[in-house]
Amino acid sequence: MGTNDTALPTGTGTRPGPAQTNPTEPLTLPSWQAELRDAVRDPLELLRLLDLPPTALGPPASTAFPMLVPRGLVARMRKGDAHDPLLRQVWPFAAELAPADGFSADPVREQGLAAHGVIQKYPGRVLLIASGACPLHCRYCFRREFPYPSQLAARADWSAAIAELRNVTDATEAILSGGDPLSLSNRRLGEVFARIADTAVTTLRIHTRFPIAIPERVDAGLTRLLRGTRLQTVLVVHANHANELDASVERALAQLKPALTALLNQSVLLRGVNDDADTLAALSERLFACGALPYYLHLLDRVTGAAHFDVDETVGKFLIAALRNRLPGYLVPRLVRETPGQLSKTVVA
Ligand code: SF4
């Protein structure tokens, strides 16, 4: 064991505070927690590491959603390139502070819905907000203002959340989301896996960016847990650009895949990051080489602070058509939009 129960602190505002120090924990942190502890939090340090001048991207925005970038991800950014697609995903551009019509703190209108950290958006599927901590802070995140401390399923022994789950009579799939559920220790994950396996649910889905951002999180304990459950397991990682998938990520996904029923990826269509056909085709091909299939390409959820990432729906449709002309069908993601109140995501193309 030797892991804390949650990841180290990721920020301020509506995000959880620091994990409590447990005097019985060993002093040596697992490598993924050390990576998180040592992540870059100072925008000017990030520019220095990338050999960029302090003014390269303009003054950073100061928001309640602070910058957080693991050093392993920084190493995948191109030095001296202010337009690097990985850098653009994490840099707090001043544009975040500009008001934008149609953008709000809760674009999919889910805040307040999470009774004991459990949300049912769609028939048959139940989502558990397992953690508010993340391996990095993506500036376009639709939950960047989610009130995690009051709406977490990961309390005590998960009993209240599991009771909510049992109340959903048609639930066949439990989705662990967040934040990032893999910010929990293997011990805590083992608890929730066991509690879910003790219900009528047949499939466990985990939405995570950890294998991409901090691939060291994929350890023997995690793969043992995934192999050991009676549940069908679907892991959905989140990568937006092929440059995120270096050799360390490829190794992590190769370790995970034999323990899973399915390994999928979801991306967000982001201006200046992946809004051209060559980039999206390279992402699909790289994912496939790493053992994952492209599942969804999301149109941006219009969260406050993310308007500079928005790509028009017609451009998204054009890009998907271009992918269909050059890739096999299984490498073309579905372009989707989430509309509050609808019984499923809307497939746009
Ligand atoms: S997109 Fe995922 S990993 Fe990124 S900040 Fe949001 S919840 Fe965290």
PDB file of N, CA and C in Angstrom, residues 251-333:
ATOM      1  N   ARG A 251       3.461   2.545 -22.752  1.00  0.00           N
ATOM      2  CA  ARG A 251       3.728   1.425 -21.810  1.00  0.00           C
ATOM      3  C   ARG A 251       2.584   1.296 -20.806  1.00  0.00           C
ATOM      4  N   ALA A 252       2.108   2.418 -20.284  1.00  0.00           N
ATOM      5  CA  ALA A 252       1.032   2.369 -19.281  1.00  0.00           C
ATOM      6  C   ALA A 252      -0.237   1.760 -19.879  1.00  0.00           C
ATOM      7  N   LEU A 253      -0.572   2.167 -21.102  1.00  0.00           N
ATOM      8  CA  LEU A 253      -1.791   1.643 -21.730  1.00  0.00           C
ATOM      9  C   LEU A 253      -1.621   0.156 -22.054  1.00  0.00           C
ATOM     10  N   ALA A 254      -0.412  -0.236 -22.419  1.00  0.00           N
ATOM     11  CA  ALA A 254      -0.164  -1.663 -22.699  1.00  0.00           C
ATOM     12  C   ALA A 254      -0.318  -2.497 -21.424  1.00  0.00           C
ATOM     13  N   GLN A 255       0.043  -1.914 -20.295  1.00  0.00           N
ATOM     14  CA  GLN A 255      -0.144  -2.620 -19.006  1.00  0.00           C
ATOM     15  C   GLN A 255      -1.623  -2.738 -18.653  1.00  0.00           C
ATOM     16  N   LEU A 256      -2.364  -1.679 -18.943  1.00  0.00           N
ATOM     17  CA  LEU A 256      -3.784  -1.660 -18.573  1.00  0.00           C
ATOM     18  C   LEU A 256      -4.623  -2.588 -19.442  1.00  0.00           C
ATOM     19  N   LYS A 257      -4.314  -2.619 -20.729  1.00  0.00           N
ATOM     20  CA  LYS A 257      -5.247  -3.219 -21.685  1.00  0.00           C
ATOM     21  C   LYS A 257      -5.633  -4.665 -21.357  1.00  0.00           C
ATOM     22  N   PRO A 258      -4.688  -5.532 -20.993  1.00  0.00           N
ATOM     23  CA  PRO A 258      -5.091  -6.916 -20.718  1.00  0.00           C
ATOM     24  C   PRO A 258      -6.024  -7.045 -19.511  1.00  0.00           C
ATOM     25  N   ALA A 259      -6.066  -6.012 -18.675  1.00  0.00           N
ATOM     26  CA  ALA A 259      -6.918  -6.063 -17.478  1.00  0.00           C
ATOM     27  C   ALA A 259      -8.317  -5.512 -17.742  1.00  0.00           C
ATOM     28  N   LEU A 260      -8.584  -5.081 -18.969  1.00  0.00           N
ATOM     29  CA  LEU A 260      -9.830  -4.362 -19.265  1.00  0.00           C
ATOM     30  C   LEU A 260     -10.694  -5.102 -20.273  1.00  0.00           C
ATOM     31  N   THR A 261     -11.983  -4.776 -20.258  1.00  0.00           N
ATOM     32  CA  THR A 261     -12.876  -5.242 -21.319  1.00  0.00           C
ATOM     33  C   THR A 261     -12.726  -4.330 -22.535  1.00  0.00           C
ATOM     34  N   ALA A 262     -12.573  -3.042 -22.308  1.00  0.00           N
ATOM     35  CA  ALA A 262     -12.396  -2.103 -23.423  1.00  0.00           C
ATOM     36  C   ALA A 262     -11.563  -0.911 -22.969  1.00  0.00           C
ATOM     37  N   LEU A 263     -10.736  -0.417 -23.894  1.00  0.00           N
ATOM     38  CA  LEU A 263      -9.915   0.768 -23.636  1.00  0.00           C
ATOM     39  C   LEU A 263     -10.234   1.800 -24.729  1.00  0.00           C
ATOM     40  N   LEU A 264     -10.827   2.911 -24.309  1.00  0.00           N
ATOM     41  CA  LEU A 264     -11.312   3.931 -25.249  1.00  0.00           C
ATOM     42  C   LEU A 264     -10.677   5.276 -24.912  1.00  0.00           C
ATOM     43  N   ASN A 265     -10.809   6.207 -25.858  1.00  0.00           N
ATOM     44  CA  ASN A 265     -10.347   7.574 -25.601  1.00  0.00           C
ATOM     45  C   ASN A 265     -11.454   8.571 -25.936  1.00  0.00           C
ATOM     46  N   GLN A 266     -11.536   9.629 -25.140  1.00  0.00           N
ATOM     47  CA  GLN A 266     -12.383  10.751 -25.529  1.00  0.00           C
ATOM     48  C   GLN A 266     -11.523  12.013 -25.594  1.00  0.00           C
ATOM     49  N   SER A 267     -11.869  12.852 -26.547  1.00  0.00           N
ATOM     50  CA  SER A 267     -11.138  14.100 -26.770  1.00  0.00           C
ATOM     51  C   SER A 267     -12.126  15.247 -26.772  1.00  0.00           C
ATOM     52  N   VAL A 268     -11.600  16.435 -26.645  1.00  0.00           N
ATOM     53  CA  VAL A 268     -12.410  17.644 -26.825  1.00  0.00           C
ATOM     54  C   VAL A 268     -11.833  18.381 -28.036  1.00  0.00           C
ATOM     55  N   LEU A 269     -12.721  18.851 -28.902  1.00  0.00           N
ATOM     56  CA  LEU A 269     -12.281  19.621 -30.070  1.00  0.00           C
ATOM     57  C   LEU A 269     -11.921  21.031 -29.603  1.00  0.00           C
ATOM     58  N   LEU A 270     -10.660  21.389 -29.732  1.00  0.00           N
ATOM     59  CA  LEU A 270     -10.147  22.615 -29.122  1.00  0.00           C
ATOM     60  C   LEU A 270      -9.439  23.482 -30.153  1.00  0.00           C
ATOM     61  N   ARG A 271      -9.843  24.722 -30.224  1.00  0.00           N
ATOM     62  CA  ARG A 271      -9.186  25.627 -31.170  1.00  0.00           C
ATOM     63  C   ARG A 271      -7.701  25.790 -30.807  1.00  0.00           C
ATOM     64  N   GLY A 272      -6.863  25.687 -31.820  1.00  0.00           N
ATOM     65  CA  GLY A 272      -5.429  25.863 -31.609  1.00  0.00           C
ATOM     66  C   GLY A 272      -4.735  24.641 -31.054  1.00  0.00           C
ATOM     67  N   VAL A 273      -5.502  23.562 -30.823  1.00  0.00           N
ATOM     68  CA  VAL A 273      -4.913  22.328 -30.279  1.00  0.00           C
ATOM     69  C   VAL A 273      -5.073  21.176 -31.269  1.00  0.00           C
ATOM     70  N   ASN A 274      -6.315  20.940 -31.703  1.00  0.00           N
ATOM     71  CA  ASN A 274      -6.558  19.760 -32.552  1.00  0.00           C
ATOM     72  C   ASN A 274      -7.642  20.030 -33.602  1.00  0.00           C
ATOM     73  N   ASP A 275      -7.829  21.286 -33.988  1.00  0.00           N
ATOM     74  CA  ASP A 275      -8.931  21.605 -34.904  1.00  0.00           C
ATOM     75  C   ASP A 275      -8.500  21.561 -36.369  1.00  0.00           C
ATOM     76  N   ASP A 276      -7.764  20.515 -36.735  1.00  0.00           N
ATOM     77  CA  ASP A 276      -7.504  20.276 -38.155  1.00  0.00           C
ATOM     78  C   ASP A 276      -7.420  18.767 -38.380  1.00  0.00           C
ATOM     79  N   ALA A 277      -7.710  18.371 -39.622  1.00  0.00           N
ATOM     80  CA  ALA A 277      -7.871  16.941 -39.926  1.00  0.00           C
ATOM     81  C   ALA A 277      -6.562  16.168 -39.736  1.00  0.00           C
ATOM     82  N   ASP A 278      -5.440  16.749 -40.108  1.00  0.00           N
ATOM     83  CA  ASP A 278      -4.159  16.037 -39.963  1.00  0.00           C
ATOM     84  C   ASP A 278      -3.902  15.699 -38.496  1.00  0.00           C
ATOM     85  N   THR A 279      -4.161  16.661 -37.618  1.00  0.00           N
ATOM     86  CA  THR A 279      -3.910  16.454 -36.183  1.00  0.00           C
ATOM     87  C   THR A 279      -4.845  15.383 -35.618  1.00  0.00           C
ATOM     88  N   LEU A 280      -6.112  15.435 -36.008  1.00  0.00           N
ATOM     89  CA  LEU A 280      -7.069  14.436 -35.488  1.00  0.00           C
ATOM     90  C   LEU A 280      -6.766  13.048 -36.045  1.00  0.00           C
ATOM     91  N   ALA A 281      -6.353  12.973 -37.306  1.00  0.00           N
ATOM     92  CA  ALA A 281      -6.008  11.671 -37.884  1.00  0.00           C
ATOM     93  C   ALA A 281      -4.774  11.094 -37.171  1.00  0.00           C
ATOM     94  N   ALA A 282      -3.790  11.948 -36.914  1.00  0.00           N
ATOM     95  CA  ALA A 282      -2.582  11.480 -36.213  1.00  0.00           C
ATOM     96  C   ALA A 282      -2.933  11.002 -34.804  1.00  0.00           C
ATOM     97  N   LEU A 283      -3.876  11.681 -34.156  1.00  0.00           N
ATOM     98  CA  LEU A 283      -4.294  11.261 -32.811  1.00  0.00           C
ATOM     99  C   LEU A 283      -4.945   9.878 -32.871  1.00  0.00           C
ATOM    100  N   SER A 284      -5.875   9.681 -33.797  1.00  0.00           N
ATOM    101  CA  SER A 284      -6.540   8.378 -33.902  1.00  0.00           C
ATOM    102  C   SER A 284      -5.524   7.264 -34.166  1.00  0.00           C
ATOM    103  N   GLU A 285      -4.596   7.528 -35.057  1.00  0.00           N
ATOM    104  CA  GLU A 285      -3.618   6.488 -35.407  1.00  0.00           C
ATOM    105  C   GLU A 285      -2.689   6.194 -34.228  1.00  0.00           C
ATOM    106  N   ARG A 286      -2.314   7.221 -33.520  1.00  0.00           N
ATOM    107  CA  ARG A 286      -1.425   7.019 -32.351  1.00  0.00           C
ATOM    108  C   ARG A 286      -2.167   6.290 -31.230  1.00  0.00           C
ATOM    109  N   LEU A 287      -3.437   6.640 -31.027  1.00  0.00           N
ATOM    110  CA  LEU A 287      -4.230   5.931 -30.010  1.00  0.00           C
ATOM    111  C   LEU A 287      -4.301   4.443 -30.351  1.00  0.00           C
ATOM    112  N   PHE A 288      -4.564   4.151 -31.617  1.00  0.00           N
ATOM    113  CA  PHE A 288      -4.682   2.751 -32.038  1.00  0.00           C
ATOM    114  C   PHE A 288      -3.357   2.019 -31.805  1.00  0.00           C
ATOM    115  N   ALA A 289      -2.250   2.679 -32.122  1.00  0.00           N
ATOM    116  CA  ALA A 289      -0.937   2.061 -31.891  1.00  0.00           C
ATOM    117  C   ALA A 289      -0.721   1.778 -30.406  1.00  0.00           C
ATOM    118  N   CYS A 290      -1.369   2.551 -29.557  1.00  0.00           N
ATOM    119  CA  CYS A 290      -1.254   2.379 -28.094  1.00  0.00           C
ATOM    120  C   CYS A 290      -2.360   1.469 -27.548  1.00  0.00           C
ATOM    121  N   GLY A 291      -3.205   0.936 -28.403  1.00  0.00           N
ATOM    122  CA  GLY A 291      -4.217  -0.026 -27.946  1.00  0.00           C
ATOM    123  C   GLY A 291      -5.551   0.575 -27.569  1.00  0.00           C
ATOM    124  N   ALA A 292      -5.767   1.873 -27.841  1.00  0.00           N
ATOM    125  CA  ALA A 292      -7.050   2.519 -27.471  1.00  0.00           C
ATOM    126  C   ALA A 292      -7.800   2.939 -28.736  1.00  0.00           C
ATOM    127  N   LEU A 293      -9.123   2.873 -28.665  1.00  0.00           N
ATOM    128  CA  LEU A 293      -9.945   3.312 -29.800  1.00  0.00           C
ATOM    129  C   LEU A 293     -10.528   4.699 -29.528  1.00  0.00           C
ATOM    130  N   PRO A 294     -10.547   5.569 -30.545  1.00  0.00           N
ATOM    131  CA  PRO A 294     -11.181   6.883 -30.364  1.00  0.00           C
ATOM    132  C   PRO A 294     -12.687   6.715 -30.272  1.00  0.00           C
ATOM    133  N   TYR A 295     -13.268   7.267 -29.223  1.00  0.00           N
ATOM    134  CA  TYR A 295     -14.671   7.011 -28.911  1.00  0.00           C
ATOM    135  C   TYR A 295     -15.475   8.280 -29.182  1.00  0.00           C
ATOM    136  N   TYR A 296     -15.236   9.318 -28.418  1.00  0.00           N
ATOM    137  CA  TYR A 296     -15.950  10.573 -28.597  1.00  0.00           C
ATOM    138  C   TYR A 296     -14.973  11.713 -28.907  1.00  0.00           C
ATOM    139  N   LEU A 297     -15.426  12.616 -29.780  1.00  0.00           N
ATOM    140  CA  LEU A 297     -14.802  13.931 -29.918  1.00  0.00           C
ATOM    141  C   LEU A 297     -15.876  14.919 -29.481  1.00  0.00           C
ATOM    142  N   HIS A 298     -15.683  15.543 -28.341  1.00  0.00           N
ATOM    143  CA  HIS A 298     -16.711  16.428 -27.772  1.00  0.00           C
ATOM    144  C   HIS A 298     -16.582  17.835 -28.339  1.00  0.00           C
ATOM    145  N   LEU A 299     -17.701  18.405 -28.744  1.00  0.00           N
ATOM    146  CA  LEU A 299     -17.720  19.851 -28.925  1.00  0.00           C
ATOM    147  C   LEU A 299     -17.594  20.466 -27.532  1.00  0.00           C
ATOM    148  N   LEU A 300     -16.955  21.603 -27.456  1.00  0.00           N
ATOM    149  CA  LEU A 300     -16.660  22.224 -26.160  1.00  0.00           C
ATOM    150  C   LEU A 300     -17.932  22.447 -25.338  1.00  0.00           C
ATOM    151  N   ASP A 301     -17.897  22.060 -24.081  1.00  0.00           N
ATOM    152  CA  ASP A 301     -18.953  22.480 -23.161  1.00  0.00           C
ATOM    153  C   ASP A 301     -18.637  23.930 -22.771  1.00  0.00           C
ATOM    154  N   ARG A 302     -19.635  24.793 -22.883  1.00  0.00           N
ATOM    155  CA  ARG A 302     -19.349  26.237 -22.808  1.00  0.00           C
ATOM    156  C   ARG A 302     -19.220  26.718 -21.366  1.00  0.00           C
ATOM    157  N   VAL A 303     -18.065  26.387 -20.801  1.00  0.00           N
ATOM    158  CA  VAL A 303     -17.795  26.787 -19.419  1.00  0.00           C
ATOM    159  C   VAL A 303     -17.081  28.135 -19.410  1.00  0.00           C
ATOM    160  N   THR A 304     -17.397  28.938 -18.413  1.00  0.00           N
ATOM    161  CA  THR A 304     -16.748  30.240 -18.257  1.00  0.00           C
ATOM    162  C   THR A 304     -15.224  30.084 -18.291  1.00  0.00           C
ATOM    163  N   GLY A 305     -14.580  30.918 -19.084  1.00  0.00           N
ATOM    164  CA  GLY A 305     -13.118  30.887 -19.138  1.00  0.00           C
ATOM    165  C   GLY A 305     -12.571  30.081 -20.291  1.00  0.00           C
ATOM    166  N   ALA A 306     -13.448  29.421 -21.064  1.00  0.00           N
ATOM    167  CA  ALA A 306     -12.946  28.534 -22.111  1.00  0.00           C
ATOM    168  C   ALA A 306     -13.356  28.971 -23.514  1.00  0.00           C
ATOM    169  N   ALA A 307     -13.900  30.188 -23.648  1.00  0.00           N
ATOM    170  CA  ALA A 307     -14.439  30.604 -24.958  1.00  0.00           C
ATOM    171  C   ALA A 307     -13.364  30.603 -26.046  1.00  0.00           C
ATOM    172  N   HIS A 308     -12.097  30.838 -25.635  1.00  0.00           N
ATOM    173  CA  HIS A 308     -11.039  30.899 -26.665  1.00  0.00           C
ATOM    174  C   HIS A 308     -10.732  29.525 -27.267  1.00  0.00           C
ATOM    175  N   PHE A 309     -11.303  28.458 -26.708  1.00  0.00           N
ATOM    176  CA  PHE A 309     -11.109  27.115 -27.273  1.00  0.00           C
ATOM    177  C   PHE A 309     -12.235  26.719 -28.227  1.00  0.00           C
ATOM    178  N   ASP A 310     -13.279  27.517 -28.309  1.00  0.00           N
ATOM    179  CA  ASP A 310     -14.498  27.071 -29.001  1.00  0.00           C
ATOM    180  C   ASP A 310     -14.270  26.903 -30.509  1.00  0.00           C
ATOM    181  N   VAL A 311     -14.787  25.786 -31.033  1.00  0.00           N
ATOM    182  CA  VAL A 311     -14.729  25.509 -32.470  1.00  0.00           C
ATOM    183  C   VAL A 311     -16.170  25.351 -32.936  1.00  0.00           C
ATOM    184  N   ASP A 312     -16.499  25.991 -34.032  1.00  0.00           N
ATOM    185  CA  ASP A 312     -17.875  25.940 -34.531  1.00  0.00           C
ATOM    186  C   ASP A 312     -18.266  24.508 -34.933  1.00  0.00           C
ATOM    187  N   GLU A 313     -19.542  24.209 -34.706  1.00  0.00           N
ATOM    188  CA  GLU A 313     -20.040  22.856 -35.016  1.00  0.00           C
ATOM    189  C   GLU A 313     -19.852  22.495 -36.499  1.00  0.00           C
ATOM    190  N   THR A 314     -20.014  23.463 -37.387  1.00  0.00           N
ATOM    191  CA  THR A 314     -19.854  23.153 -38.825  1.00  0.00           C
ATOM    192  C   THR A 314     -18.413  22.749 -39.128  1.00  0.00           C
ATOM    193  N   VAL A 315     -17.470  23.354 -38.435  1.00  0.00           N
ATOM    194  CA  VAL A 315     -16.065  22.961 -38.623  1.00  0.00           C
ATOM    195  C   VAL A 315     -15.868  21.532 -38.118  1.00  0.00           C
ATOM    196  N   GLY A 316     -16.471  21.222 -36.965  1.00  0.00           N
ATOM    197  CA  GLY A 316     -16.382  19.865 -36.423  1.00  0.00           C
ATOM    198  C   GLY A 316     -16.909  18.831 -37.403  1.00  0.00           C
ATOM    199  N   LYS A 317     -18.054  19.129 -38.014  1.00  0.00           N
ATOM    200  CA  LYS A 317     -18.642  18.195 -38.989  1.00  0.00           C
ATOM    201  C   LYS A 317     -17.721  18.022 -40.195  1.00  0.00           C
ATOM    202  N   PHE A 318     -17.168  19.109 -40.648  1.00  0.00           N
ATOM    203  CA  PHE A 318     -16.248  19.062 -41.787  1.00  0.00           C
ATOM    204  C   PHE A 318     -15.032  18.179 -41.443  1.00  0.00           C
ATOM    205  N   LEU A 319     -14.519  18.326 -40.227  1.00  0.00           N
ATOM    206  CA  LEU A 319     -13.338  17.551 -39.821  1.00  0.00           C
ATOM    207  C   LEU A 319     -13.661  16.051 -39.747  1.00  0.00           C
ATOM    208  N   ILE A 320     -14.845  15.725 -39.227  1.00  0.00           N
ATOM    209  CA  ILE A 320     -15.215  14.306 -39.149  1.00  0.00           C
ATOM    210  C   ILE A 320     -15.356  13.722 -40.564  1.00  0.00           C
ATOM    211  N   ALA A 321     -15.946  14.495 -41.473  1.00  0.00           N
ATOM    212  CA  ALA A 321     -16.067  14.015 -42.867  1.00  0.00           C
ATOM    213  C   ALA A 321     -14.677  13.785 -43.452  1.00  0.00           C
ATOM    214  N   ALA A 322     -13.754  14.668 -43.144  1.00  0.00           N
ATOM    215  CA  ALA A 322     -12.387  14.507 -43.661  1.00  0.00           C
ATOM    216  C   ALA A 322     -11.732  13.250 -43.080  1.00  0.00           C
ATOM    217  N   LEU A 323     -12.003  12.973 -41.799  1.00  0.00           N
ATOM    218  CA  LEU A 323     -11.440  11.755 -41.187  1.00  0.00           C
ATOM    219  C   LEU A 323     -12.028  10.514 -41.844  1.00  0.00           C
ATOM    220  N   ARG A 324     -13.326  10.552 -42.161  1.00  0.00           N
ATOM    221  CA  ARG A 324     -13.977   9.383 -42.796  1.00  0.00           C
ATOM    222  C   ARG A 324     -13.343   9.080 -44.145  1.00  0.00           C
ATOM    223  N   ASN A 325     -12.847  10.093 -44.813  1.00  0.00           N
ATOM    224  CA  ASN A 325     -12.249   9.889 -46.138  1.00  0.00           C
ATOM    225  C   ASN A 325     -10.861   9.275 -46.057  1.00  0.00           C
ATOM    226  N   ARG A 326     -10.267   9.271 -44.886  1.00  0.00           N
ATOM    227  CA  ARG A 326      -8.877   8.799 -44.842  1.00  0.00           C
ATOM    228  C   ARG A 326      -8.594   7.725 -43.804  1.00  0.00           C
ATOM    229  N   LEU A 327      -9.570   7.435 -42.917  1.00  0.00           N
ATOM    230  CA  LEU A 327      -9.311   6.448 -41.854  1.00  0.00           C
ATOM    231  C   LEU A 327     -10.372   5.354 -41.895  1.00  0.00           C
ATOM    232  N   PRO A 328     -10.045   4.134 -41.410  1.00  0.00           N
ATOM    233  CA  PRO A 328     -11.098   3.135 -41.245  1.00  0.00           C
ATOM    234  C   PRO A 328     -12.119   3.620 -40.216  1.00  0.00           C
ATOM    235  N   GLY A 329     -13.358   3.154 -40.344  1.00  0.00           N
ATOM    236  CA  GLY A 329     -14.445   3.637 -39.490  1.00  0.00           C
ATOM    237  C   GLY A 329     -14.139   3.551 -38.008  1.00  0.00           C
ATOM    238  N   TYR A 330     -13.403   2.503 -37.590  1.00  0.00           N
ATOM    239  CA  TYR A 330     -13.161   2.333 -36.148  1.00  0.00           C
ATOM    240  C   TYR A 330     -12.175   3.368 -35.607  1.00  0.00           C
ATOM    241  N   LEU A 331     -11.554   4.144 -36.484  1.00  0.00           N
ATOM    242  CA  LEU A 331     -10.652   5.199 -36.001  1.00  0.00           C
ATOM    243  C   LEU A 331     -11.270   6.598 -36.107  1.00  0.00           C
ATOM    244  N   VAL A 332     -12.565   6.641 -36.473  1.00  0.00           N
ATOM    245  CA  VAL A 332     -13.248   7.939 -36.554  1.00  0.00           C
ATOM    246  C   VAL A 332     -14.129   8.099 -35.314  1.00  0.00           C
ATOM    247  N   PRO A 333     -13.798   9.075 -34.445  1.00  0.00           N
ATOM    248  CA  PRO A 333     -14.635   9.250 -33.244  1.00  0.00           C
ATOM    249  C   PRO A 333     -15.986   9.843 -33.610  1.00  0.00           C
TER     250      PRO A 333
END
